[in-house]
PDB file of C-alpha atoms in Angstrom:
ATOM      1  CA  MET K   1      33.757 -45.786  38.891  1.00 52.00           C
ATOM      2  CA  SER K   2      35.046 -43.925  36.284  1.00 75.00           C
ATOM      3  CA  ASP K   3      36.196 -46.784  34.173  1.00 85.00           C
ATOM      4  CA  PHE K   4      32.648 -47.945  34.160  1.00 86.00           C
ATOM      5  CA  LEU K   5      31.045 -44.577  33.286  1.00 88.00           C
ATOM      6  CA  THR K   6      33.453 -44.009  30.620  1.00 89.00           C
ATOM      7  CA  LYS K   7      32.314 -47.357  29.343  1.00 89.00           C
ATOM      8  CA  PHE K   8      28.436 -46.412  30.013  1.00 89.00           C
ATOM      9  CA  GLY K   9      28.891 -43.247  28.195  1.00 91.00           C
ATOM     10  CA  GLU K  10      30.789 -44.579  25.106  1.00 92.00           C
ATOM     11  CA  ASP K  11      28.106 -47.460  24.954  1.00 91.00           C
ATOM     12  CA  LEU K  12      25.350 -44.843  24.846  1.00 92.00           C
ATOM     13  CA  LYS K  13      26.981 -42.720  22.179  1.00 94.00           C
ATOM     14  CA  ASN K  14      27.872 -45.563  19.863  1.00 94.00           C
ATOM     15  CA  ASN K  15      24.388 -47.354  20.341  1.00 91.00           C
ATOM     16  CA  VAL K  16      21.890 -44.389  20.707  1.00 94.00           C
ATOM     17  CA  SER K  17      20.838 -43.234  17.308  1.00 94.00           C
ATOM     18  CA  GLY K  18      21.006 -39.809  17.282  1.00 96.00           C
ATOM     19  CA  PHE K  19      23.000 -39.256  20.429  1.00 97.00           C
ATOM     20  CA  ILE K  20      23.880 -35.685  21.605  1.00 98.00           C
ATOM     21  CA  ALA K  21      24.881 -35.804  25.111  1.00 98.00           C
ATOM     22  CA  VAL K  22      24.476 -37.906  28.116  1.00 97.00           C
ATOM     23  CA  SER K  23      25.176 -37.138  32.147  1.00 96.00           C
ATOM     24  CA  ILE K  24      24.739 -38.579  35.492  1.00 94.00           C
ATOM     25  CA  THR K  25      23.798 -36.467  38.309  1.00 95.00           C
ATOM     26  CA  GLU K  26      23.323 -36.710  41.970  1.00 94.00           C
ATOM     27  CA  VAL K  27      19.718 -35.341  43.157  1.00 94.00           C
ATOM     28  CA  LYS K  28      20.612 -34.314  46.653  1.00 94.00           C
ATOM     29  CA  SER K  29      23.851 -31.956  45.965  1.00 94.00           C
ATOM     30  CA  GLY K  30      23.495 -31.754  42.229  1.00 94.00           C
ATOM     31  CA  MET K  31      26.923 -33.282  41.561  1.00 94.00           C
ATOM     32  CA  SER K  32      27.730 -34.629  38.372  1.00 93.00           C
ATOM     33  CA  TYR K  33      29.492 -38.049  38.363  1.00 92.00           C
ATOM     34  CA  PHE K  34      30.044 -38.235  34.449  1.00 94.00           C
ATOM     35  CA  SER K  35      29.008 -36.386  31.353  1.00 96.00           C
ATOM     36  CA  LEU K  36      30.036 -36.850  28.020  1.00 96.00           C
ATOM     37  CA  SER K  37      28.580 -34.524  25.004  1.00 97.00           C
ATOM     38  CA  ALA K  38      29.133 -35.431  20.809  1.00 97.00           C
ATOM     39  CA  ASP K  39      28.484 -31.840  20.429  1.00 95.00           C
ATOM     40  CA  SER K  40      31.222 -29.243  21.552  1.00 94.00           C
ATOM     41  CA  SER K  41      28.526 -26.682  21.581  1.00 96.00           C
ATOM     42  CA  PHE K  42      26.234 -28.721  24.176  1.00 97.00           C
ATOM     43  CA  ASP K  43      27.041 -28.448  27.899  1.00 97.00           C
ATOM     44  CA  PRO K  44      25.370 -31.657  29.487  1.00 97.00           C
ATOM     45  CA  GLU K  45      26.433 -30.555  32.890  1.00 96.00           C
ATOM     46  CA  LEU K  46      24.860 -27.389  32.374  1.00 97.00           C
ATOM     47  CA  ALA K  47      21.732 -29.060  30.889  1.00 97.00           C
ATOM     48  CA  SER K  48      21.551 -31.640  34.162  1.00 97.00           C
ATOM     49  CA  ALA K  49      22.034 -28.422  36.581  1.00 96.00           C
ATOM     50  CA  TYR K  50      18.754 -26.967  35.166  1.00 97.00           C
ATOM     51  CA  ASN K  51      16.811 -30.405  34.743  1.00 97.00           C
ATOM     52  CA  LEU K  52      17.625 -30.784  38.212  1.00 97.00           C
ATOM     53  CA  GLU K  53      15.358 -28.012  38.807  1.00 97.00           C
ATOM     54  CA  VAL K  54      12.643 -29.847  36.889  1.00 97.00           C
ATOM     55  CA  VAL K  55      13.242 -33.072  39.154  1.00 96.00           C
ATOM     56  CA  LYS K  56      12.929 -31.335  41.820  1.00 96.00           C
ATOM     57  CA  ALA K  57       9.432 -29.302  40.883  1.00 97.00           C
ATOM     58  CA  LYS K  58       7.935 -32.823  40.077  1.00 96.00           C
ATOM     59  CA  LEU K  59       8.851 -34.279  43.343  1.00 94.00           C
ATOM     60  CA  ASN K  60       7.451 -31.239  45.316  1.00 96.00           C
ATOM     61  CA  ALA K  61       4.323 -31.411  43.248  1.00 97.00           C
ATOM     62  CA  ILE K  62       3.893 -35.228  44.271  1.00 96.00           C
ATOM     63  CA  LYS K  63       4.080 -34.617  47.852  1.00 96.00           C
ATOM     64  CA  ALA K  64       1.680 -31.418  47.317  1.00 98.00           C
ATOM     65  CA  LEU K  65      -0.501 -33.885  45.707  1.00 98.00           C
ATOM     66  CA  GLY K  66      -0.423 -36.262  48.455  1.00 97.00           C
ATOM     67  CA  LEU K  67       0.598 -38.898  45.671  1.00 97.00           C
ATOM     68  CA  ASN K  68       1.978 -42.374  46.816  1.00 95.00           C
ATOM     69  CA  GLN K  69       4.182 -42.001  43.474  1.00 95.00           C
ATOM     70  CA  THR K  70       7.841 -42.048  42.043  1.00 94.00           C
ATOM     71  CA  ILE K  71       9.389 -40.915  39.007  1.00 95.00           C
ATOM     72  CA  GLU K  72      10.207 -43.249  36.186  1.00 92.00           C
ATOM     73  CA  ASP K  73      11.524 -40.656  33.581  1.00 94.00           C
ATOM     74  CA  ILE K  74      10.513 -37.099  32.655  1.00 96.00           C
ATOM     75  CA  MET K  75      10.321 -36.614  28.684  1.00 96.00           C
ATOM     76  CA  ILE K  76      10.950 -33.278  27.100  1.00 96.00           C
ATOM     77  CA  ASN K  77      10.105 -33.088  23.142  1.00 96.00           C
ATOM     78  CA  LEU K  78      11.744 -29.944  21.861  1.00 97.00           C
ATOM     79  CA  THR K  79      11.585 -28.832  18.315  1.00 97.00           C
ATOM     80  CA  SER K  80      14.414 -30.873  17.296  1.00 97.00           C
ATOM     81  CA  GLN K  81      15.678 -32.915  20.209  1.00 97.00           C
ATOM     82  CA  ILE K  82      14.441 -35.150  22.826  1.00 97.00           C
ATOM     83  CA  HIS K  83      15.351 -35.016  26.869  1.00 97.00           C
ATOM     84  CA  ILE K  84      15.021 -37.625  28.536  1.00 97.00           C
ATOM     85  CA  ILE K  85      15.688 -37.567  32.358  1.00 96.00           C
ATOM     86  CA  ASP K  86      15.507 -41.097  33.836  1.00 94.00           C
ATOM     87  CA  VAL K  87      15.532 -40.969  37.804  1.00 93.00           C
ATOM     88  CA  SER K  88      16.915 -43.974  39.269  1.00 89.00           C
ATOM     89  CA  GLU K  89      14.346 -46.132  41.364  1.00 86.00           C
ATOM     90  CA  ALA K  90      15.454 -44.866  44.633  1.00 87.00           C
ATOM     91  CA  GLY K  91      15.335 -41.411  43.461  1.00 89.00           C
ATOM     92  CA  ASP K  92      19.158 -40.601  44.634  1.00 90.00           C
ATOM     93  CA  TYR K  93      20.416 -40.148  41.070  1.00 91.00           C
ATOM     94  CA  PHE K  94      19.361 -39.685  37.309  1.00 94.00           C
ATOM     95  CA  ILE K  95      20.593 -40.079  33.864  1.00 95.00           C
ATOM     96  CA  TYR K  96      20.027 -37.112  31.543  1.00 97.00           C
ATOM     97  CA  LEU K  97      20.186 -37.623  27.944  1.00 97.00           C
ATOM     98  CA  ALA K  98      19.641 -35.610  25.158  1.00 98.00           C
ATOM     99  CA  VAL K  99      19.153 -36.998  21.264  1.00 97.00           C
ATOM    100  CA  ASP K 100      18.181 -35.816  17.891  1.00 97.00           C
ATOM    101  CA  SER K 101      14.307 -36.319  17.616  1.00 96.00           C
ATOM    102  CA  SER K 102      14.945 -37.208  13.721  1.00 96.00           C
ATOM    103  CA  LYS K 103      17.595 -40.164  14.274  1.00 97.00           C
ATOM    104  CA  ALA K 104      16.443 -41.568  17.582  1.00 94.00           C
ATOM    105  CA  ASN K 105      14.455 -44.572  17.875  1.00 92.00           C
ATOM    106  CA  LEU K 106      12.203 -43.676  21.158  1.00 92.00           C
ATOM    107  CA  GLY K 107      11.560 -47.548  22.079  1.00 91.00           C
ATOM    108  CA  MET K 108      15.240 -48.600  21.711  1.00 91.00           C
ATOM    109  CA  THR K 109      16.612 -45.791  23.423  1.00 91.00           C
ATOM    110  CA  LYS K 110      14.310 -46.109  26.478  1.00 91.00           C
ATOM    111  CA  ALA K 111      15.267 -50.016  26.521  1.00 89.00           C
ATOM    112  CA  LEU K 112      18.926 -48.829  26.627  1.00 86.00           C
ATOM    113  CA  LEU K 113      18.792 -46.265  29.392  1.00 87.00           C
ATOM    114  CA  ASN K 114      16.589 -48.950  31.579  1.00 84.00           C
ATOM    115  CA  LYS K 115      19.345 -51.412  30.871  1.00 83.00           C
ATOM    116  CA  TYR K 116      22.125 -49.317  31.617  1.00 80.00           C
ATOM    117  CA  LYS K 117      20.220 -47.580  34.583  1.00 80.00           C
ATOM    118  CA  LYS K 118      20.248 -51.039  36.298  1.00 77.00           C
ATOM    119  CA  ASP K 119      23.750 -51.502  35.539  1.00 75.00           C
ATOM    120  CA  ILE K 120      24.844 -48.743  37.329  1.00 76.00           C
ATOM    121  CA  ILE K 121      22.727 -49.116  40.771  1.00 70.00           C
ATOM    122  CA  GLY K 122      25.253 -50.138  43.027  1.00 66.00           C
ATOM    123  CA  LYS K 123      28.320 -48.931  41.310  1.00 69.00           C
ATOM    124  CA  ILE K 124      27.196 -45.076  42.075  1.00 64.00           C
TER     125      ILE K 124
END
């Protein structure tokens, strides 16, 4: 699995314009399966731990509202970055990706994330 995840991370780093960092985190435990950062001052595991709380809050809101829905992704636009939390179809893990908003092509980034998310199913 680690070879697959290492290749996954390197592919994202090399193919996503403005790549800053990525991690894959289990929703239930908060355990990070993988992380990679192009910026030594950006800790994707710490960011994922905080963003896990965002995912849990949204899941609670969906439940409280009685919605029969699942989270596909959550996008947070900061001043110079975009943070994407892409939740697996089963809701058991999420891919957290941070990109530089001035360099990223959002359509291409989301398309690549969807491709990689499908590749990960069954390997985690």
